[in-house]
Short mmCIF file of C-alpha atoms in Angstrom, two decimals:
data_model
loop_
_atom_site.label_atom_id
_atom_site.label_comp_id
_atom_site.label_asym_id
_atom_site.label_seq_id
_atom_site.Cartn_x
_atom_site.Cartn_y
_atom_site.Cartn_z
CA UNK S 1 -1.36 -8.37 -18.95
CA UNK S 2 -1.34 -4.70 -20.14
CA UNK S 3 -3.12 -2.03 -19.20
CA UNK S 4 -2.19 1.83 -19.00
CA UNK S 5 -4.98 3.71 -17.03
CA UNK S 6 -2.70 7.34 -17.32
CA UNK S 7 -2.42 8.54 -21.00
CA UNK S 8 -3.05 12.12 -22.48
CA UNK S 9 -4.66 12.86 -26.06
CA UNK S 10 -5.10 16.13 -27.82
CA UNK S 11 -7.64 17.06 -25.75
CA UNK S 12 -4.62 18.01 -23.48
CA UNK S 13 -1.10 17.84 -24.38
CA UNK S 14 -0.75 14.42 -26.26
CA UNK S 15 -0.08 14.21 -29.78
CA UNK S 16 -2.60 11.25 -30.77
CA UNK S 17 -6.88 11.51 -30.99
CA UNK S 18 -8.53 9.83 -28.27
CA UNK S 19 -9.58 7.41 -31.11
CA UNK S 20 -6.05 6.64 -32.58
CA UNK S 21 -5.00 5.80 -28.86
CA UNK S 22 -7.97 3.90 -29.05
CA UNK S 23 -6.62 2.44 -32.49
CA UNK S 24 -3.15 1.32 -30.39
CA UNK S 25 -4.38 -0.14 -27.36
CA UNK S 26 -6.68 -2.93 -29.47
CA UNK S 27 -3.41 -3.67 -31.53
CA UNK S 28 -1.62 -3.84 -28.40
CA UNK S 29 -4.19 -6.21 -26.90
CA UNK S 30 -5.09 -4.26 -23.42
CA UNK S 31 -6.89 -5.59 -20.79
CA UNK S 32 -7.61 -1.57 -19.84
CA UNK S 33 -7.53 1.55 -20.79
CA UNK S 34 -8.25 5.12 -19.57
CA UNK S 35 -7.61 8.50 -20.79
CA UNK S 36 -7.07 11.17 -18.53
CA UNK S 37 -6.91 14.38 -20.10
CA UNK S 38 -5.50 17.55 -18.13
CA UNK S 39 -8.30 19.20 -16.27
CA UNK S 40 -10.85 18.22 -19.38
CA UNK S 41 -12.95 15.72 -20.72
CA UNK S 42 -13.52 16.64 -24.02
CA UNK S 43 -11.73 14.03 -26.01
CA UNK S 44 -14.41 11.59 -23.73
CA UNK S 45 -17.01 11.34 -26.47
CA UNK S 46 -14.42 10.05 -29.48
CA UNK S 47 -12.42 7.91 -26.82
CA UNK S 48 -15.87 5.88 -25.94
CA UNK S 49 -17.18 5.90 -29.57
CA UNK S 50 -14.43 4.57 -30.97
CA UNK S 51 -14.98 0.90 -32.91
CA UNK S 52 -13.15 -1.34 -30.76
CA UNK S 53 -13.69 -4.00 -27.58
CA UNK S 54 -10.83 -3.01 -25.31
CA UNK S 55 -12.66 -1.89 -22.57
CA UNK S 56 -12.13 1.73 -21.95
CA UNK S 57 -12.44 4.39 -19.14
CA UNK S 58 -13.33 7.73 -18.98
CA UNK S 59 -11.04 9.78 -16.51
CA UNK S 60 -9.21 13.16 -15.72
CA UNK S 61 -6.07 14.23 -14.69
CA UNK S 62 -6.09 17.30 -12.06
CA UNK S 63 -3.41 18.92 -9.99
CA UNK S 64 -4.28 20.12 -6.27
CA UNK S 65 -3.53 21.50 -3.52
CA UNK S 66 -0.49 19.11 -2.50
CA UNK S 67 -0.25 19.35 1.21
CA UNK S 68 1.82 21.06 3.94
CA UNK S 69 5.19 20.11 2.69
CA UNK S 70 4.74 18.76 -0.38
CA UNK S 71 4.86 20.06 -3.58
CA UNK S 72 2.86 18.43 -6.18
CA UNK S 73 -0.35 16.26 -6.09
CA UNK S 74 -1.88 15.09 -9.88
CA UNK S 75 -4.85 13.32 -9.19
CA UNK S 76 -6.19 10.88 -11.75
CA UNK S 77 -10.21 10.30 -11.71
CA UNK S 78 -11.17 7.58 -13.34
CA UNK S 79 -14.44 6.20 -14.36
CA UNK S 80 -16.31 9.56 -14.32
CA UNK S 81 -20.33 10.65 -15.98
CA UNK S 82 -17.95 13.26 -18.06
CA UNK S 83 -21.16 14.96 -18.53
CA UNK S 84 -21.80 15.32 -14.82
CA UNK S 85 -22.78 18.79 -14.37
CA UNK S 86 -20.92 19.54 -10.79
CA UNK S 87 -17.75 17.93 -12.37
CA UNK S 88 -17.81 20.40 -15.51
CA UNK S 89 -18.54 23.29 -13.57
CA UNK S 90 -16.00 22.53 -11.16
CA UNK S 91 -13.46 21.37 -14.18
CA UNK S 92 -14.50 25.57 -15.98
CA UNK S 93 -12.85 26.83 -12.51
CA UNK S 94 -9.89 24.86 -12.81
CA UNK S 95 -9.94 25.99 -16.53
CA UNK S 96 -9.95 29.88 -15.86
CA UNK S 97 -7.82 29.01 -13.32
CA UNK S 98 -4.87 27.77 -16.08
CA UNK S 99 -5.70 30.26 -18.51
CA UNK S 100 -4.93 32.97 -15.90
CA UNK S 101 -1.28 31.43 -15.56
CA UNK S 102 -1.18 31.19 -18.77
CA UNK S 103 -1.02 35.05 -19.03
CA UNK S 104 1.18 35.03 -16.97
CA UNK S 105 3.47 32.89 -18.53
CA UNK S 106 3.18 34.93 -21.71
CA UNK S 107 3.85 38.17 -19.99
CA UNK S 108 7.27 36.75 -18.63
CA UNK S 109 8.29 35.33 -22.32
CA UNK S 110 7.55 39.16 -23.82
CA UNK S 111 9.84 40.32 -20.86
CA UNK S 112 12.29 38.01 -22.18
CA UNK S 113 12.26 39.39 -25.72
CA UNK S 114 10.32 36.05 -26.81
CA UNK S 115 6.78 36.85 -28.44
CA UNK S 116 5.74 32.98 -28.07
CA UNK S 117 2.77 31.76 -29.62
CA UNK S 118 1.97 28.40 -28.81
CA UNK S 119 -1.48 26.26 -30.35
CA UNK S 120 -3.72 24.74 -27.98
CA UNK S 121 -5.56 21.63 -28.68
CA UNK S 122 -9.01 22.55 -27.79
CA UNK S 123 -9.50 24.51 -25.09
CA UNK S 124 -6.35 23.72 -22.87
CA UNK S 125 -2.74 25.35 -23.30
CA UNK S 126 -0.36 23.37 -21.19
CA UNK S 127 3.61 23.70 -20.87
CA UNK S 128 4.33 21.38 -23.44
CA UNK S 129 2.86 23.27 -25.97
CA UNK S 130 4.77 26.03 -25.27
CA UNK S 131 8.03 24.11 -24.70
CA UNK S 132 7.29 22.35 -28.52
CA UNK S 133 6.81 25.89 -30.06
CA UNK S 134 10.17 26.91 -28.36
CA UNK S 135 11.66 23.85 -30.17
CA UNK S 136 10.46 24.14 -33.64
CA UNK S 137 11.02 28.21 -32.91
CA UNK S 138 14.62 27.45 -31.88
CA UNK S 139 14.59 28.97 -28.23
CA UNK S 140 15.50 25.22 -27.01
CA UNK S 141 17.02 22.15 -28.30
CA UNK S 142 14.39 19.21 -27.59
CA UNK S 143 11.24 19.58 -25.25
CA UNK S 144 13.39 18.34 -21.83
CA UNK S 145 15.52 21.79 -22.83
CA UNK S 146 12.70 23.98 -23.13
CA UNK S 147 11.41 23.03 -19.84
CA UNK S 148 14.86 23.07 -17.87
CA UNK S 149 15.27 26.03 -19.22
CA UNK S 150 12.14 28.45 -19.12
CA UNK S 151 8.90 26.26 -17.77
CA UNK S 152 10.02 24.73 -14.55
CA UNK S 153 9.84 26.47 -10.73
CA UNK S 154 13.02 25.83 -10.19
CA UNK S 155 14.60 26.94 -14.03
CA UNK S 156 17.28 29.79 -14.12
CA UNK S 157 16.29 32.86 -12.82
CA UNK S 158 17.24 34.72 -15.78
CA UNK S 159 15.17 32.87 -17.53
CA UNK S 160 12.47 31.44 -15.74
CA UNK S 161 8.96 31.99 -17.08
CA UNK S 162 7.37 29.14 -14.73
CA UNK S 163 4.42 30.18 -12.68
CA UNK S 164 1.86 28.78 -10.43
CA UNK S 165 -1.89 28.31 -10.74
CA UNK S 166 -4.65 27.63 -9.33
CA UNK S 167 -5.32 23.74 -7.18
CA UNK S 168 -8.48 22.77 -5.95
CA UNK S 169 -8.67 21.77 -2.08
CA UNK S 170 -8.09 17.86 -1.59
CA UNK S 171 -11.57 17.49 0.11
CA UNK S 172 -13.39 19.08 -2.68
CA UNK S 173 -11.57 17.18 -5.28
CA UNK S 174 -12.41 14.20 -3.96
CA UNK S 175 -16.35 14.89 -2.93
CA UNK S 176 -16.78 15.81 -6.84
CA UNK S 177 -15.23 13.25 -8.40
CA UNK S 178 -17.05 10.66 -6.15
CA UNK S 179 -19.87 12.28 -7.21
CA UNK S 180 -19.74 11.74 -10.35
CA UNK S 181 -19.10 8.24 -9.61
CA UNK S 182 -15.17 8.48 -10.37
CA UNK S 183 -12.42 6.93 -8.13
CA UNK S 184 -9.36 9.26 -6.66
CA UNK S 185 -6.25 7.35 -7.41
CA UNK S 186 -2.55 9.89 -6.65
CA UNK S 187 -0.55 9.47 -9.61
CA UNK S 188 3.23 9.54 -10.20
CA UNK S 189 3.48 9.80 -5.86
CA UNK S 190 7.82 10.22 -6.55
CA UNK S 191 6.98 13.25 -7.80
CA UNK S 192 5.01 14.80 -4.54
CA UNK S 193 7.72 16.03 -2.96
CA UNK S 194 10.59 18.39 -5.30
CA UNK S 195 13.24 17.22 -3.56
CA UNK S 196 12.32 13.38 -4.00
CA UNK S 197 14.12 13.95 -7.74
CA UNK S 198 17.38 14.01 -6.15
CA UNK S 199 17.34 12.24 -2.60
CA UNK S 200 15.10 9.66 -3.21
CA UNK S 201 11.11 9.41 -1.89
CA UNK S 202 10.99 9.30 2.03
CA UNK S 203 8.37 6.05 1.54
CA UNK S 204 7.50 6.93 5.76
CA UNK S 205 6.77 10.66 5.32
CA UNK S 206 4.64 9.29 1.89
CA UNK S 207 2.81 6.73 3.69
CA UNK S 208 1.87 8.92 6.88
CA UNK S 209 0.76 11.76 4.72
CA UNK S 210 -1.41 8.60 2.45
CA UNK S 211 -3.00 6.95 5.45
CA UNK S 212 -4.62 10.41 6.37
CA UNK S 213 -5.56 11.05 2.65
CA UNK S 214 -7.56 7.89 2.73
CA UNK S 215 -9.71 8.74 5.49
CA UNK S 216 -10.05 12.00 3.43
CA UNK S 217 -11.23 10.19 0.06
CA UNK S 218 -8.03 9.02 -1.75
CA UNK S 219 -9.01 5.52 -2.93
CA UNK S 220 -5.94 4.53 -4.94
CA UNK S 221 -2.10 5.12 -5.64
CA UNK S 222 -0.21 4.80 -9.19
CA UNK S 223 2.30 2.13 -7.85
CA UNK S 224 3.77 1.59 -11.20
CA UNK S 225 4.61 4.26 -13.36
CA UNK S 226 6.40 4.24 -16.33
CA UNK S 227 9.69 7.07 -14.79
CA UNK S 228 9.84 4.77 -11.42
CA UNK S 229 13.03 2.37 -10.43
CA UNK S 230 11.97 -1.11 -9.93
CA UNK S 231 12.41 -0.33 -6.04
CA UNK S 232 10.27 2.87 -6.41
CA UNK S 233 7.48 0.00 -8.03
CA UNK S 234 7.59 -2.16 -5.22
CA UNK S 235 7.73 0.44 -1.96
CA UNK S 236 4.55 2.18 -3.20
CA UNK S 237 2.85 -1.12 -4.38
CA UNK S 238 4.02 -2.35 -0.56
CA UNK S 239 2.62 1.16 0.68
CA UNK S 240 -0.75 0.82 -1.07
CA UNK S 241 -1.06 -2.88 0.20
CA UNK S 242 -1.15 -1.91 4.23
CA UNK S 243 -3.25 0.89 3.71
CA UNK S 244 -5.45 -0.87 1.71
CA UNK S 245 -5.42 1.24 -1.04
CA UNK S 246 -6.31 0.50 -5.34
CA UNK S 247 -3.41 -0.13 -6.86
CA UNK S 248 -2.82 1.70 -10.60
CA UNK S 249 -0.41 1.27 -13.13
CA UNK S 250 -0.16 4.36 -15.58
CA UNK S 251 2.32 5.51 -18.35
CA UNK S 252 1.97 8.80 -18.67
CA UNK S 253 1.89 8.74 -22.39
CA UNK S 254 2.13 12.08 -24.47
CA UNK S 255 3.20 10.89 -27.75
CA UNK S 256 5.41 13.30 -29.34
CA UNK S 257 5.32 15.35 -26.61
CA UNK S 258 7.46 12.94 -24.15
CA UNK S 259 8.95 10.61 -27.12
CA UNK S 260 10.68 8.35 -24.81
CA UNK S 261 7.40 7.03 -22.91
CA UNK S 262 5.75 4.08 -24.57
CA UNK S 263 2.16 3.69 -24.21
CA UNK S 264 1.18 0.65 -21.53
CA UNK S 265 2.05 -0.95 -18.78
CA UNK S 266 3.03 -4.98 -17.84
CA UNK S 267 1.17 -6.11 -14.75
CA UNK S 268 0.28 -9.32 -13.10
CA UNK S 269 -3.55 -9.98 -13.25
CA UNK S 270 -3.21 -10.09 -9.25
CA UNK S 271 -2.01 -6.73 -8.58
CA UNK S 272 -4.51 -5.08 -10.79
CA UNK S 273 -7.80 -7.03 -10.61
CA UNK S 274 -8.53 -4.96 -7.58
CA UNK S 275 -9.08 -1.60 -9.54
CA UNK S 276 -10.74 -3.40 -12.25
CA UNK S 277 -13.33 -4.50 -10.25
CA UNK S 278 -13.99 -1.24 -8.62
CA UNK S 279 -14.15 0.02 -12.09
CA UNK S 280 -16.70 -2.49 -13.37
CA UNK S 281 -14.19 -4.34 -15.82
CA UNK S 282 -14.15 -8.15 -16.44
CA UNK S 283 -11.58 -10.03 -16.91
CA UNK S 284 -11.44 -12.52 -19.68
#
């Protein structure tokens, strides 16, 4: 069956409406389907209202505090009341927080000699809108470029305009979003540790690190994600299975924006029923 419970409109950093993703997921005949904007839920509204019966979830993608010796945590909320007040106020902070390195991030591009001027899409400006605008500008060759070059922490220092904002604490992340009756599911988990890109995920420092984020709140893990090897696929879906964890299958989909990711995922019915249940879906 096919589902994709990770995918990114304009609300964020995607390319397509919430309802034209809507639009491809009833052609494509998913069984679910959640967007989960970048710190935002304003593409929410069109997403839901959109004419179609593939049953659809409202959710949020948010990056927090990672963890003594780890790097990077995304969090993906799913099933959320987007118009829960404690969730919006707490989604503003996060908000100011991004515009803040935002400035920043322009600051070091004027150092450079490069007086960027990326679009937003609403009210979020994210790193791949500055990475397309240093395409189509001619600072970089394709978006990959752009970021290897000037948006990631470990770019050249010459010219590295990367810089860190603001993450929420784990334990408040996951209060909130219970609260407004979401589920915490850790996406993309190769990705929590920088040095995983080159020597591989240590699957026992993962799982240690997991079993105490459960008792904390975590409810889920993205086992299968669209960048993983097959083996990657099977250690986390193995890792989520003895801590009893949801398992969640996500693409990551930007359109344009990452070109070679197709929107949806293959799964058996067995290895996602679980999170479909705890997110009120029926299976036909």
């Amino acid at each position: 069956m096919k589902v994709d419970f990770h995918v990114h409109s304009t609300a964020s950093d995607g390319t397509f409406a919430p309802s034209e993703l809507v639009e491809q997921a009833e052609r494509g005949a998913f069984a679910a389907f959640a967007l989960t904007d970048h710190d935002n839920c304003d593409g929410v509204a069109e997403f839901l209202a959109a004419e179609a019966s593939v049953p659809r979830i409202a959710g949020v993608e948010l990056s927090i505090d990672p963890g003594e010796g780890f790097d990077r945590f995304h969090l993906l909320a799913l099933g959320v009341d987007s118009l829960n007040a404690e969730l919006r106020a707490f989604l503003r902070r996060i908000l100011e927080g991004r515009n803040g390195r935002n400035e920043r991030i322009f600051a070091n591009f004027h150092r450079l000699g490069i007086d960027i001027k990326p679009e937003p899409h609403g009210e979020v400006l994210a790193r791949p809108h500055f990475a397309r605008w240093l395409v189509e500008n001619g600072y970089a060759a394709d978006i990959p470029s752009a970021f290897e070059k000037y948006l990631l922490s470990d770019s050249p220092e010459e010219t590295r305009c990367y810089e860190e904002r603001y993450h929420p604490s784990q334990e408040e992340t996951f209060r909130i979003v219970h609260a407004a009756g979401g589920i915490c599911l850790m996406a993309h988990p190769k990705y929590w540790r920088r040095e995983w890109k080159r020597s591989g995920c240590d699957y026992a420092a993962a799982e240690r690190e997991l079993a105490r984020l459960k008792e904390a709140g975590l409810d889920g893990l993205e086992c299968h994600y669209q960048a993983n090897q097959p083996e990657e696929n099977m250690e986390f879906t193995r890792i989520a299975a003895r801590l009893g964890l949801l398992k969640s299958a996500g693409s990551d989909f930007h359109g344009a924006n990452k070109p070679t990711i197709p929107l949806g995922m293959e799964v058996e019915e067995s290895f996602i029923a679980p999170l479909m249940e705890a997110l009120g879906i029926s299976r036909a």
